[in-house]
DNA sequence: CGAGTTTGACCGGCGC
DNA sequence: GCGCCGGTCAAACTCG
């Protein structure tokens, strides 16, 4: 590692603490905590100088002599540290340290050539110093390594979060176009529902998804019930997030477009359910979850587990995990809620899958060439190749789209891929057969499997894009959401490939931005 | 000791 | 109004 290099990098990061929407959006995040943990902690410096412990003094001496990195680091701390006093004292202590260090080492070096009696002792001392130097250097390098890793993770997280935001904004733009026509769909859709088709009633009441980073940004009656109405809300274990705050609005079933525009907080929340074969108790999706409950659900001997996202304090995202009663190798994971924090690449991929699916679900009916399409028509048309991949459930109390990744064996043939009308792009994932999850959840061969998922999900989104995307978008290249859906669909089968996917998505997004 | 899990109790919605 | 059911809470417990 180039020592001067990281010093400069940190300094640059400090200099460019830009906002989230600038060209380098990620650099500014959470740097201060990390810097405060660095070896340059003022309190540590102070402690070392006030202490008679020789070793600690040596460490500080070595710190000074390590190389020029100390100076840019010092500058960084001065900028980052909100406690001006500490920063100042750090500066002065370092200067004091400089004097001590110079005297100590130079004296030893000079005397070694004059007095042999003292020279051996000095040699020992010098050896100790060198040893300490090396140890400190090693420790410093490890710390640097760790810090750089953290920074890289942070950069990735924030970058992907920004991408998600951009995707969401673009989807909103599309949805706004169709919003004014939604109310006309409701009457027709209700007729469809009466016929027993698989369209949830809530579907009719849904509006567009306007919240960035959103898996779903619509608020369920359940959420309203548990957060705003429950008298048991004691503040412990209850997240008072902006979302939950906004839930404190009476439930409202508005079909009026004006009301829809103004009653975002009252929107019901869609769910995205992912079915996959897995022996593991839970699908790894990149997020951290904490189990907060388990219930025996009616009609299923397998218990249903309830998890809450713990990646950020107050994140309202929850998921339910339950094995299928008929086939216990099938694991059903149902996601609900909106992450209130940037997601790591792995989680981003899953979230964008569910977000895109939920957006599709929530965007409601769409205009079509011969009039207006109702949601049931969407349900049919989004899956032109394989109706088993995704279904919209009417039985659930929430609008739920189920992505079924368990029935791909029969549709894996190259014939399916070749004949699939919407298999029009490929995302260059480095997908390989080395992932156990992939093997267990999706029988080999992995690569065709993934591609097949892509094609399905590109088809899933195409029916929207036909009507909402600019013509050149639909014709010349796969849409944003096409790519996102396809890429993340594969992720649901194999979440470990998400980093590569994020990179692929990133490149595509970049391309789209350039075109626009 | 802190974080995560387990599990019985509790609550509200909903159907009858 | 009552009971069922899904969802959540929170104390007790486990684990590293």
PDB file of N, CA, C and O (backbone and C1' of nucleotides) in Angstrom, chain B:
ATOM      1  P    DC B   1     -21.690  -6.938  34.105  1.00  0.00           P
ATOM      2  O5'  DC B   1     -21.807  -6.725  32.526  1.00  0.00           O
ATOM      3  C5'  DC B   1     -20.613  -6.430  31.777  1.00  0.00           C
ATOM      4  C4'  DC B   1     -20.954  -6.491  30.303  1.00  0.00           C
ATOM      5  C3'  DC B   1     -22.386  -6.034  29.972  1.00  0.00           C
ATOM      6  O3'  DC B   1     -22.360  -5.229  28.808  1.00  0.00           O
ATOM      7  C1'  DC B   1     -22.020  -8.206  29.110  1.00  0.00           C
ATOM      8  P    DG B   2     -23.489  -4.134  28.679  1.00  0.00           P
ATOM      9  O5'  DG B   2     -23.732  -4.235  27.110  1.00  0.00           O
ATOM     10  C5'  DG B   2     -22.610  -4.330  26.247  1.00  0.00           C
ATOM     11  C4'  DG B   2     -22.947  -5.212  25.051  1.00  0.00           C
ATOM     12  C3'  DG B   2     -24.274  -4.886  24.373  1.00  0.00           C
ATOM     13  O3'  DG B   2     -24.096  -4.855  22.972  1.00  0.00           O
ATOM     14  C1'  DG B   2     -24.197  -7.176  24.945  1.00  0.00           C
ATOM     15  P    DA B   3     -25.203  -4.191  22.091  1.00  0.00           P
ATOM     16  O5'  DA B   3     -25.566  -5.392  21.113  1.00  0.00           O
ATOM     17  C5'  DA B   3     -24.517  -6.176  20.565  1.00  0.00           C
ATOM     18  C4'  DA B   3     -25.068  -7.493  20.057  1.00  0.00           C
ATOM     19  C3'  DA B   3     -26.402  -7.368  19.321  1.00  0.00           C
ATOM     20  O3'  DA B   3     -26.357  -8.109  18.128  1.00  0.00           O
ATOM     21  C1'  DA B   3     -26.569  -8.948  21.070  1.00  0.00           C
ATOM     22  P    DG B   4     -27.545  -7.983  17.098  1.00  0.00           P
ATOM     23  O5'  DG B   4     -28.228  -9.412  17.237  1.00  0.00           O
ATOM     24  C5'  DG B   4     -27.416 -10.569  17.097  1.00  0.00           C
ATOM     25  C4'  DG B   4     -28.172 -11.783  17.587  1.00  0.00           C
ATOM     26  C3'  DG B   4     -29.570 -11.949  17.001  1.00  0.00           C
ATOM     27  O3'  DG B   4     -29.705 -13.254  16.474  1.00  0.00           O
ATOM     28  C1'  DG B   4     -29.626 -12.128  19.362  1.00  0.00           C
ATOM     29  P    DT B   5     -31.051 -13.722  15.825  1.00  0.00           P
ATOM     30  O5'  DT B   5     -31.697 -14.612  16.960  1.00  0.00           O
ATOM     31  C5'  DT B   5     -30.924 -15.692  17.477  1.00  0.00           C
ATOM     32  C4'  DT B   5     -31.748 -16.482  18.484  1.00  0.00           C
ATOM     33  C3'  DT B   5     -33.139 -16.907  17.992  1.00  0.00           C
ATOM     34  O3'  DT B   5     -33.315 -18.272  18.318  1.00  0.00           O
ATOM     35  C1'  DT B   5     -33.310 -15.749  20.055  1.00  0.00           C
ATOM     36  P    DT B   6     -34.599 -19.039  17.844  1.00  0.00           P
ATOM     37  O5'  DT B   6     -35.441 -19.117  19.200  1.00  0.00           O
ATOM     38  C5'  DT B   6     -34.784 -19.584  20.374  1.00  0.00           C
ATOM     39  C4'  DT B   6     -35.738 -19.549  21.558  1.00  0.00           C
ATOM     40  C3'  DT B   6     -37.158 -20.054  21.257  1.00  0.00           C
ATOM     41  O3'  DT B   6     -37.550 -20.920  22.302  1.00  0.00           O
ATOM     42  C1'  DT B   6     -37.242 -17.902  22.215  1.00  0.00           C
ATOM     43  P    DT B   7     -38.784 -21.893  22.135  1.00  0.00           P
ATOM     44  O5'  DT B   7     -39.922 -21.134  22.927  1.00  0.00           O
ATOM     45  C5'  DT B   7     -39.629 -20.587  24.211  1.00  0.00           C
ATOM     46  C4'  DT B   7     -40.773 -19.723  24.682  1.00  0.00           C
ATOM     47  C3'  DT B   7     -42.153 -20.135  24.134  1.00  0.00           C
ATOM     48  O3'  DT B   7     -43.106 -20.018  25.172  1.00  0.00           O
ATOM     49  C1'  DT B   7     -41.758 -17.875  23.676  1.00  0.00           C
ATOM     50  P    DG B   8     -44.284 -21.095  25.265  1.00  0.00           P
ATOM     51  O5'  DG B   8     -45.310 -20.351  26.230  1.00  0.00           O
ATOM     52  C5'  DG B   8     -44.842 -19.769  27.431  1.00  0.00           C
ATOM     53  C4'  DG B   8     -45.447 -18.395  27.634  1.00  0.00           C
ATOM     54  C3'  DG B   8     -46.972 -18.350  27.472  1.00  0.00           C
ATOM     55  O3'  DG B   8     -47.528 -17.630  28.569  1.00  0.00           O
ATOM     56  C1'  DG B   8     -45.938 -16.719  26.077  1.00  0.00           C
ATOM     57  P    DA B   9     -49.064 -17.364  28.710  1.00  0.00           P
ATOM     58  O5'  DA B   9     -49.152 -15.790  28.411  1.00  0.00           O
ATOM     59  C5'  DA B   9     -48.224 -14.910  29.060  1.00  0.00           C
ATOM     60  C4'  DA B   9     -48.438 -13.489  28.584  1.00  0.00           C
ATOM     61  C3'  DA B   9     -49.900 -13.059  28.493  1.00  0.00           C
ATOM     62  O3'  DA B   9     -50.037 -11.755  29.036  1.00  0.00           O
ATOM     63  C1'  DA B   9     -48.832 -12.779  26.387  1.00  0.00           C
ATOM     64  P    DC B  10     -51.468 -11.149  29.311  1.00  0.00           P
ATOM     65  O5'  DC B  10     -51.568 -10.074  28.136  1.00  0.00           O
ATOM     66  C5'  DC B  10     -50.491  -9.166  27.932  1.00  0.00           C
ATOM     67  C4'  DC B  10     -50.647  -8.493  26.596  1.00  0.00           C
ATOM     68  C3'  DC B  10     -52.070  -8.007  26.301  1.00  0.00           C
ATOM     69  O3'  DC B  10     -52.075  -6.598  26.194  1.00  0.00           O
ATOM     70  C1'  DC B  10     -51.091  -9.112  24.418  1.00  0.00           C
ATOM     71  P    DC B  11     -53.435  -5.813  26.220  1.00  0.00           P
ATOM     72  O5'  DC B  11     -53.598  -5.410  24.687  1.00  0.00           O
ATOM     73  C5'  DC B  11     -52.492  -4.816  24.006  1.00  0.00           C
ATOM     74  C4'  DC B  11     -52.781  -4.783  22.518  1.00  0.00           C
ATOM     75  C3'  DC B  11     -54.228  -4.400  22.197  1.00  0.00           C
ATOM     76  O3'  DC B  11     -54.243  -3.194  21.460  1.00  0.00           O
ATOM     77  C1'  DC B  11     -53.507  -6.325  20.961  1.00  0.00           C
ATOM     78  P    DG B  12     -55.612  -2.444  21.200  1.00  0.00           P
ATOM     79  O5'  DG B  12     -55.865  -2.763  19.660  1.00  0.00           O
ATOM     80  C5'  DG B  12     -54.811  -2.518  18.731  1.00  0.00           C
ATOM     81  C4'  DG B  12     -55.190  -3.079  17.375  1.00  0.00           C
ATOM     82  C3'  DG B  12     -56.608  -2.717  16.909  1.00  0.00           C
ATOM     83  O3'  DG B  12     -56.566  -2.398  15.531  1.00  0.00           O
ATOM     84  C1'  DG B  12     -56.366  -5.079  17.016  1.00  0.00           C
ATOM     85  P    DG B  13     -57.876  -1.907  14.807  1.00  0.00           P
ATOM     86  O5'  DG B  13     -58.109  -3.086  13.764  1.00  0.00           O
ATOM     87  C5'  DG B  13     -57.010  -3.511  12.958  1.00  0.00           C
ATOM     88  C4'  DG B  13     -57.411  -4.714  12.119  1.00  0.00           C
ATOM     89  C3'  DG B  13     -58.768  -4.594  11.434  1.00  0.00           C
ATOM     90  O3'  DG B  13     -58.674  -5.133  10.126  1.00  0.00           O
ATOM     91  C1'  DG B  13     -58.754  -6.489  12.851  1.00  0.00           C
ATOM     92  P    DC B  14     -59.813  -4.874   9.114  1.00  0.00           P
ATOM     93  O5'  DC B  14     -60.552  -6.288   9.101  1.00  0.00           O
ATOM     94  C5'  DC B  14     -59.770  -7.481   9.047  1.00  0.00           C
ATOM     95  C4'  DC B  14     -60.655  -8.686   9.308  1.00  0.00           C
ATOM     96  C3'  DC B  14     -62.085  -8.549   8.773  1.00  0.00           C
ATOM     97  O3'  DC B  14     -62.431  -9.711   8.060  1.00  0.00           O
ATOM     98  C1'  DC B  14     -62.105  -9.207  11.040  1.00  0.00           C
ATOM     99  P    DG B  15     -63.560  -9.627   6.998  1.00  0.00           P
ATOM    100  O5'  DG B  15     -64.323 -10.999   7.286  1.00  0.00           O
ATOM    101  C5'  DG B  15     -63.554 -12.173   7.573  1.00  0.00           C
ATOM    102  C4'  DG B  15     -64.367 -13.123   8.428  1.00  0.00           C
ATOM    103  C3'  DG B  15     -65.835 -13.270   8.026  1.00  0.00           C
ATOM    104  O3'  DG B  15     -66.183 -14.646   8.061  1.00  0.00           O
ATOM    105  C1'  DG B  15     -65.690 -12.610  10.303  1.00  0.00           C
ATOM    106  P    DC B  16     -67.529 -15.099   7.447  1.00  0.00           P
ATOM    107  O5'  DC B  16     -68.387 -15.484   8.726  1.00  0.00           O
ATOM    108  C5'  DC B  16     -67.826 -16.369   9.703  1.00  0.00           C
ATOM    109  C4'  DC B  16     -68.668 -16.337  10.960  1.00  0.00           C
ATOM    110  C3'  DC B  16     -70.179 -16.395  10.705  1.00  0.00           C
ATOM    111  O3'  DC B  16     -70.748 -17.463  11.441  1.00  0.00           O
ATOM    112  C1'  DC B  16     -69.624 -14.637  12.216  1.00  0.00           C
TER     113       DC B  16
END
